[in-house]
Coordinates of C-alpha atoms and ligand atoms in Angstrom, one line a residue:
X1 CA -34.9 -14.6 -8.5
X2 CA -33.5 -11.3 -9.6
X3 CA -30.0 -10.8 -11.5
X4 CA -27.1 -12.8 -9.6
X5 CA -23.4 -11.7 -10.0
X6 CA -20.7 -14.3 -8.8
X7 CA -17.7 -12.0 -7.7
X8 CA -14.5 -13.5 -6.8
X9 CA -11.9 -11.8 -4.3
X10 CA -15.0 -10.4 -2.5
X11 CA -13.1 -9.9 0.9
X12 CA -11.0 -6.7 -0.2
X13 CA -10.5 -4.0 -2.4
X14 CA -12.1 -4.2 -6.0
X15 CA -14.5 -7.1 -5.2
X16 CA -15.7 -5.8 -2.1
X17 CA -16.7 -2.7 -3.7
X18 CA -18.3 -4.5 -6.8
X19 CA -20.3 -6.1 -4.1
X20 CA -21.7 -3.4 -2.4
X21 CA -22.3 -1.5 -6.2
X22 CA -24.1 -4.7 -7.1
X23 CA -26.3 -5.1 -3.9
X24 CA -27.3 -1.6 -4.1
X25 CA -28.4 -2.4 -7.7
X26 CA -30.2 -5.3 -6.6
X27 CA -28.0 -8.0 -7.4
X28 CA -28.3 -11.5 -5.6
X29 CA -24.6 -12.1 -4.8
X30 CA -22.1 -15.2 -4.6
X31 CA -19.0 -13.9 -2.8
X32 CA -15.9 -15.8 -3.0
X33 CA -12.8 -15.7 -0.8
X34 CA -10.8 -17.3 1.6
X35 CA -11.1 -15.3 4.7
X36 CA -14.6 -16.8 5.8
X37 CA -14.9 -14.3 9.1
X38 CA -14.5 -11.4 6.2
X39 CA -17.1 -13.3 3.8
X40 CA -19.2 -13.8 6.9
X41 CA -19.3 -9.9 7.6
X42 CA -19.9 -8.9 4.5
X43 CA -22.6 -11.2 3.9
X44 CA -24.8 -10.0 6.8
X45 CA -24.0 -6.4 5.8
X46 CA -25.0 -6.5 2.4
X47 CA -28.4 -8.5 3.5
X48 CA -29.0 -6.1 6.4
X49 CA -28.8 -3.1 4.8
X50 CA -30.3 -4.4 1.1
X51 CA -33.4 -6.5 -0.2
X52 CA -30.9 -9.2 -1.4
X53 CA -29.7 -12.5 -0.8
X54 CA -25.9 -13.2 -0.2
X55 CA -24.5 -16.7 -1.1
X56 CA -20.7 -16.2 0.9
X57 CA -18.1 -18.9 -0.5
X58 CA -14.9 -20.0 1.1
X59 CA -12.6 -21.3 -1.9
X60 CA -9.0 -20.8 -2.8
X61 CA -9.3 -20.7 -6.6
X62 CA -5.8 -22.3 -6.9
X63 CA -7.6 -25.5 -5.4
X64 CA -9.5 -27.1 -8.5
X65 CA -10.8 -30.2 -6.8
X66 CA -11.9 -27.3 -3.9
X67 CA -13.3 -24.9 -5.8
X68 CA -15.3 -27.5 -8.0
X69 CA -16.5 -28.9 -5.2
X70 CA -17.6 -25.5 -3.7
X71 CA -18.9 -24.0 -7.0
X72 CA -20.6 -27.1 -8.5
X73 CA -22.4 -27.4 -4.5
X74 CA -24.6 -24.5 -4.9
X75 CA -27.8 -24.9 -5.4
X76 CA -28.9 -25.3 -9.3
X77 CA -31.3 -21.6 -9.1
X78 CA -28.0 -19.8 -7.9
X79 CA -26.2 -21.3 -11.1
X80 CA -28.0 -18.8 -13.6
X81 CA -25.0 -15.9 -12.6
X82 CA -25.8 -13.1 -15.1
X83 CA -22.2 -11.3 -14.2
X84 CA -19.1 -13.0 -13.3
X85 CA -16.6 -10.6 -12.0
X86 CA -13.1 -12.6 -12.3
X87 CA -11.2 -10.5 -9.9
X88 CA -9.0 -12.9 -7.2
X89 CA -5.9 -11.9 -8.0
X90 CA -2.4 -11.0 -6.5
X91 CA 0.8 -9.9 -6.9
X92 CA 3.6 -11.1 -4.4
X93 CA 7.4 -9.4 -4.4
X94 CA 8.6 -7.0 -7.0
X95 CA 12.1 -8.4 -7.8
X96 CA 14.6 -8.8 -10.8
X97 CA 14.2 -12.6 -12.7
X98 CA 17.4 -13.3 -11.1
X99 CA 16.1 -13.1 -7.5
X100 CA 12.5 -14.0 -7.4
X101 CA 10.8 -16.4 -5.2
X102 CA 9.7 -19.3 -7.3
X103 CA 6.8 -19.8 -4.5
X104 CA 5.9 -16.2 -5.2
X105 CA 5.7 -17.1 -9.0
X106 CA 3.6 -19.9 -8.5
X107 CA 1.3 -18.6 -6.6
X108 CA 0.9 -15.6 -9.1
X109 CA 0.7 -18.1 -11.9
X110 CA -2.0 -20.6 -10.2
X111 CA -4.3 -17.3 -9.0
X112 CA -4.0 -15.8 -11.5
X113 CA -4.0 -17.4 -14.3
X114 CA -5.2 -20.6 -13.7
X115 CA -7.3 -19.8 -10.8
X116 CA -9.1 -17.5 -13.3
X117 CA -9.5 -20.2 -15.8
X118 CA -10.7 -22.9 -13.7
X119 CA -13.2 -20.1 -12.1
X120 CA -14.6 -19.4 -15.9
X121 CA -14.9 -23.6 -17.2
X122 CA -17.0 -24.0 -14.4
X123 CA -19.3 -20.5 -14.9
X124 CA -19.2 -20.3 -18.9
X125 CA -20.6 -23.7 -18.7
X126 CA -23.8 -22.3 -16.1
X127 CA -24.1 -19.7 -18.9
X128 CA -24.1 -21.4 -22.1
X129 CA -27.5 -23.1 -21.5
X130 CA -29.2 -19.8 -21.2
X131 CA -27.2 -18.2 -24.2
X132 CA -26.3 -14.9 -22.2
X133 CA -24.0 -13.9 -19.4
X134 CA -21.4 -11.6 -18.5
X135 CA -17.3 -12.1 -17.6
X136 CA -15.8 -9.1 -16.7
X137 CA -11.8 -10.0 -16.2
X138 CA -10.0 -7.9 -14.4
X139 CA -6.7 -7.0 -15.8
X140 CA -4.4 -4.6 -15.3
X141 CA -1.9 -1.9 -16.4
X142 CA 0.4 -5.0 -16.1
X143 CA -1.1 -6.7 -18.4
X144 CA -0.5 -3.9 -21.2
X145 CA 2.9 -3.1 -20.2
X146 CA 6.3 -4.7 -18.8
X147 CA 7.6 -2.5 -15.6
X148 CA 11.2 -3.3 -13.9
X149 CA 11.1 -6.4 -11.4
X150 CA 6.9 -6.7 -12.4
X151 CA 7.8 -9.4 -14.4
X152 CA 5.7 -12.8 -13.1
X153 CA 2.9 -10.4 -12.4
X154 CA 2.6 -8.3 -15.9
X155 CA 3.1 -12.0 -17.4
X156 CA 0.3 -13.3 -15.3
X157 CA -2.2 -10.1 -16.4
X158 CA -1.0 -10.6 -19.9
X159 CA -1.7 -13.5 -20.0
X160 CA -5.3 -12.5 -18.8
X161 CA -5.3 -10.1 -21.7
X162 CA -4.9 -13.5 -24.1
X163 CA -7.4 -14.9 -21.7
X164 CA -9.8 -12.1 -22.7
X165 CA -9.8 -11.7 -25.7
X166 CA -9.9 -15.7 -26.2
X167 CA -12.9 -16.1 -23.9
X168 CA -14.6 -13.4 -25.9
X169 CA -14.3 -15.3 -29.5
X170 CA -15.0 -19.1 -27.9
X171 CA -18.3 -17.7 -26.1
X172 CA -19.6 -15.3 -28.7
X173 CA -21.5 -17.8 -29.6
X174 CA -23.6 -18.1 -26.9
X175 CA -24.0 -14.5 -26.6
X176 CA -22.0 -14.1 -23.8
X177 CA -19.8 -10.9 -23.3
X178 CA -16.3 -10.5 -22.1
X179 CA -14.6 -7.4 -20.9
X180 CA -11.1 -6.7 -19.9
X181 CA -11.0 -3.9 -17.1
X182 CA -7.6 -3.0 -16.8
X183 CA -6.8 -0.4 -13.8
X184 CA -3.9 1.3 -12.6
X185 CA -2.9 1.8 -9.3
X186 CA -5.9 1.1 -6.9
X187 CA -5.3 1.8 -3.3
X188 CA -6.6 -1.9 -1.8
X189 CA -4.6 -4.1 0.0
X190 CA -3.1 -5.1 -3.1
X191 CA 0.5 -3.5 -2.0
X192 CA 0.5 -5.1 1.2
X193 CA -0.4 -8.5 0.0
X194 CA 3.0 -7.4 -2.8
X195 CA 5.1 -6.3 -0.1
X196 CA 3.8 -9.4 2.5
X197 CA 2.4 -7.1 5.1
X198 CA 5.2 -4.7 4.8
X199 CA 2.7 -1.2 6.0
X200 CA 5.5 1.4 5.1
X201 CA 6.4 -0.1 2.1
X202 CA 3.1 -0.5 1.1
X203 CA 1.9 3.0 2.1
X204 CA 4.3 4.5 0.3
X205 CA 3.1 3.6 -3.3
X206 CA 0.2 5.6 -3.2
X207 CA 2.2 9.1 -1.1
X208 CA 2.0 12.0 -3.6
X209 CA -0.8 11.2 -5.5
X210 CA -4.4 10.4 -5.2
X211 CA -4.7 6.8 -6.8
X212 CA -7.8 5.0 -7.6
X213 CA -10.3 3.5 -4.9
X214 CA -11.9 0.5 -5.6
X215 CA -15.3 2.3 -5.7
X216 CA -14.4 3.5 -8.8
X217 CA -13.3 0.8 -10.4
X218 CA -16.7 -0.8 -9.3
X219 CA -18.6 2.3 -11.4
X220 CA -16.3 1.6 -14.2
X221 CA -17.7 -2.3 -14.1
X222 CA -21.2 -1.5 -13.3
X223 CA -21.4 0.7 -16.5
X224 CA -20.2 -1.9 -18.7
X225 CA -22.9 -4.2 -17.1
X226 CA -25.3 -2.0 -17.3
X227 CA -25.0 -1.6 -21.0
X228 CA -27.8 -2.5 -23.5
X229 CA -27.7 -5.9 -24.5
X230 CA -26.0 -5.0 -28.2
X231 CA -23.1 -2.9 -26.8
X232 CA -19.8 -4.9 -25.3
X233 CA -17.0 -2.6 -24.1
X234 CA -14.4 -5.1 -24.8
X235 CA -11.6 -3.4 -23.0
X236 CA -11.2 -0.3 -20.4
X237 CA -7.6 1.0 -19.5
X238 CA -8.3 3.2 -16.2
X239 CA -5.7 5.3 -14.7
X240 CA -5.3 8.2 -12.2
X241 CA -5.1 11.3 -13.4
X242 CA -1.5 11.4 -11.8
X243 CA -0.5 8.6 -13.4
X244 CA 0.4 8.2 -17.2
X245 CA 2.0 4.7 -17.4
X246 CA 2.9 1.9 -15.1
X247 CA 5.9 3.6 -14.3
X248 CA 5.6 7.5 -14.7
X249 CA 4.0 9.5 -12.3
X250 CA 3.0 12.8 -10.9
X251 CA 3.9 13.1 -7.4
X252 CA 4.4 16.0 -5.5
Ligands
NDP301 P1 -6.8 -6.8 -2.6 O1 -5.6 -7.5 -2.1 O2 -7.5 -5.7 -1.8 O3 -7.9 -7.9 -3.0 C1 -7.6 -9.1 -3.6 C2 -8.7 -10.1 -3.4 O4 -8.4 -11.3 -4.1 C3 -9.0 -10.4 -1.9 O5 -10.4 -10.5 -1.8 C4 -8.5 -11.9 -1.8 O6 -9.3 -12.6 -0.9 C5 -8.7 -12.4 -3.2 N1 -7.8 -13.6 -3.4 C6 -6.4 -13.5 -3.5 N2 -5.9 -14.8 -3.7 C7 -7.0 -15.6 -3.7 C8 -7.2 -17.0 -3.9 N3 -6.2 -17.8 -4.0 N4 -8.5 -17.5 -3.9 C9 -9.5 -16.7 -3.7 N5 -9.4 -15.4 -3.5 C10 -8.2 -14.8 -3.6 O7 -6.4 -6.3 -4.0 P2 -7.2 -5.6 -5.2 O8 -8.7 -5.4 -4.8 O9 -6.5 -4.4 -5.6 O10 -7.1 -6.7 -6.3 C11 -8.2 -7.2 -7.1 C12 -7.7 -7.5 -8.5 O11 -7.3 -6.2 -9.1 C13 -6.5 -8.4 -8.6 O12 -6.7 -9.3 -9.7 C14 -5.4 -7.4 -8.9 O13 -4.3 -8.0 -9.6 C15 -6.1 -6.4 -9.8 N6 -5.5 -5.1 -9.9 C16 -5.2 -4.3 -8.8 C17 -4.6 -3.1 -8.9 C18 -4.2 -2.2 -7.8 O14 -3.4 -1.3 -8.0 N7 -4.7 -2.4 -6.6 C19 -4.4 -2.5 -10.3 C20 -4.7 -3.4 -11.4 C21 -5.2 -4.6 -11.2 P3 -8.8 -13.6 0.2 O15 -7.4 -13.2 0.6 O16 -9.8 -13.5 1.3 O17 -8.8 -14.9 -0.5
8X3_302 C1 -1.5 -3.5 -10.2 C2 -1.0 -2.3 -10.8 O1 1.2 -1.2 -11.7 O2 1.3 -2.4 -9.6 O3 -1.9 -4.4 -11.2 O4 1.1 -3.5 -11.7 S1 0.7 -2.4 -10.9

């Protein structure tokens, strides 16, 4: 079997990009999301249109006795993942600590953060037998900075900043690298899924400047995959050009 990358939050945005970059690289996939019909499409897309095989996953990552299940159920020649793209992630409302929904924290936190974590035990442990491996973490300007209201969320990517860097010193190792790829604003679904399906709102993030698209962010990660086997880029901060820091921006 060629390589196989496990990406999760393959129904949207940043994963679903990774997973088309990957399949035209060659890349037997494991997709993992929630929205099955979405999994299901992409899935026959990608196996269509490349010489690959597609293993599509329905799993919340917040559900550990789920996601074991799930992840632990596939069979043993799809458990030697060569990339895992951590990538499931969310924000939800952008209000002061005073008025936030604690649901809306939780379900930050337990994605993630711990969704994140519980995704890695299971992978790091497929890896470690064959002393290599990848885990690319995605991050995010939040996790470098604080921004007014961001609170739960930066706390959630700095706290896969930690993650990062402590992955990175457990599993060196077993020769497995770990990068942090840290983006700006990406125009995804990720401001709808913020604003809970609030269009306008949403659209009006990314009005006056051109933002990121997830296919970049996909070329960023498939350059620090494709890296020889002695280089790691540890950490990539990636902006838009209109965009200097969380908060300040060039828009016309
Ligand atoms: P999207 O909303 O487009 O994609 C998010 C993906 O995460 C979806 O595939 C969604 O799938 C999946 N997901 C969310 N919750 C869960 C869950 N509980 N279990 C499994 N999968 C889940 O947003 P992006 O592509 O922008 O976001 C991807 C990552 O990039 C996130 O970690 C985000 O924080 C980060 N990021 C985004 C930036 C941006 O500006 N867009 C900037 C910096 C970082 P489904 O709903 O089917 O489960
Ligand atoms: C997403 C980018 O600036 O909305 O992580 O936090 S931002």
């Amino acid at each position: 079997m060629s390589k196989i990358a496990l990406i999760t939050g393959a129904t949207s945005g940043i994963g679903e990009a990774c997973a088309n970059l990957f399949a035209q690289q060659g890349y037997q996939l494991i997709l993992l999301g929630r929205r099955s019909e979405r999994l299901e499409k992409l899935s026959t897309t990608l196996t269509a249109t490349h010489a690959i095989q597609v293993l599509p996953l329905v799993a919340d990552v917040r559900d550990k006795v789920t996601l074991t299940a799930v992840l632990e159920g596939i069979p043993t020649e799809w458990k030697k993942v060569d990339v895992l793209v951590n990538n499931a992630g969310l924000s939800q409302g952008l209000d002061p600590i005073d008025k936030g929904d604690t649901d809306d924290w939780d379900t930050m936190i337990d994605t993630n953060v711990k969704g994140l974590l519980y995704v890695s035990k299971i992978v790091s442990n497929w890896m470690i037998p064959f002393q290599s491996g990848h885990i690319i973490n995605i991050g995010s300007i939040a996790g470098k900075e604080v921004y007014p209201n961001g609170n739960v969320y930066c706390a959630t990517k700095h706290a896969v900043d930690a993650l990062n860097k402590g992955m990175r010193i457990d599993l060196l190792p077993h020769h497995i690298k770990v990068t942090a790829i840290n983006p700006g604003m990406v125009e995804t679904e990720f401001s709808l899924v913020r604003f809970k399906g609030d269009e306008d709102r949403a659209k009006k993030v990314y009005q006056g400047l051109l933002p990121l698209m997830a296919e970049d962010i996909a070329d960023a990660i498939w350059f620090v995959v494709s890296r020889p086997a002695h280089v790691n880029i540890n950490d990539m901060l990636i902006m838009p050009s209109a965009q200097a820091t969380a908060t300040i921006t060039n828009k016309n």
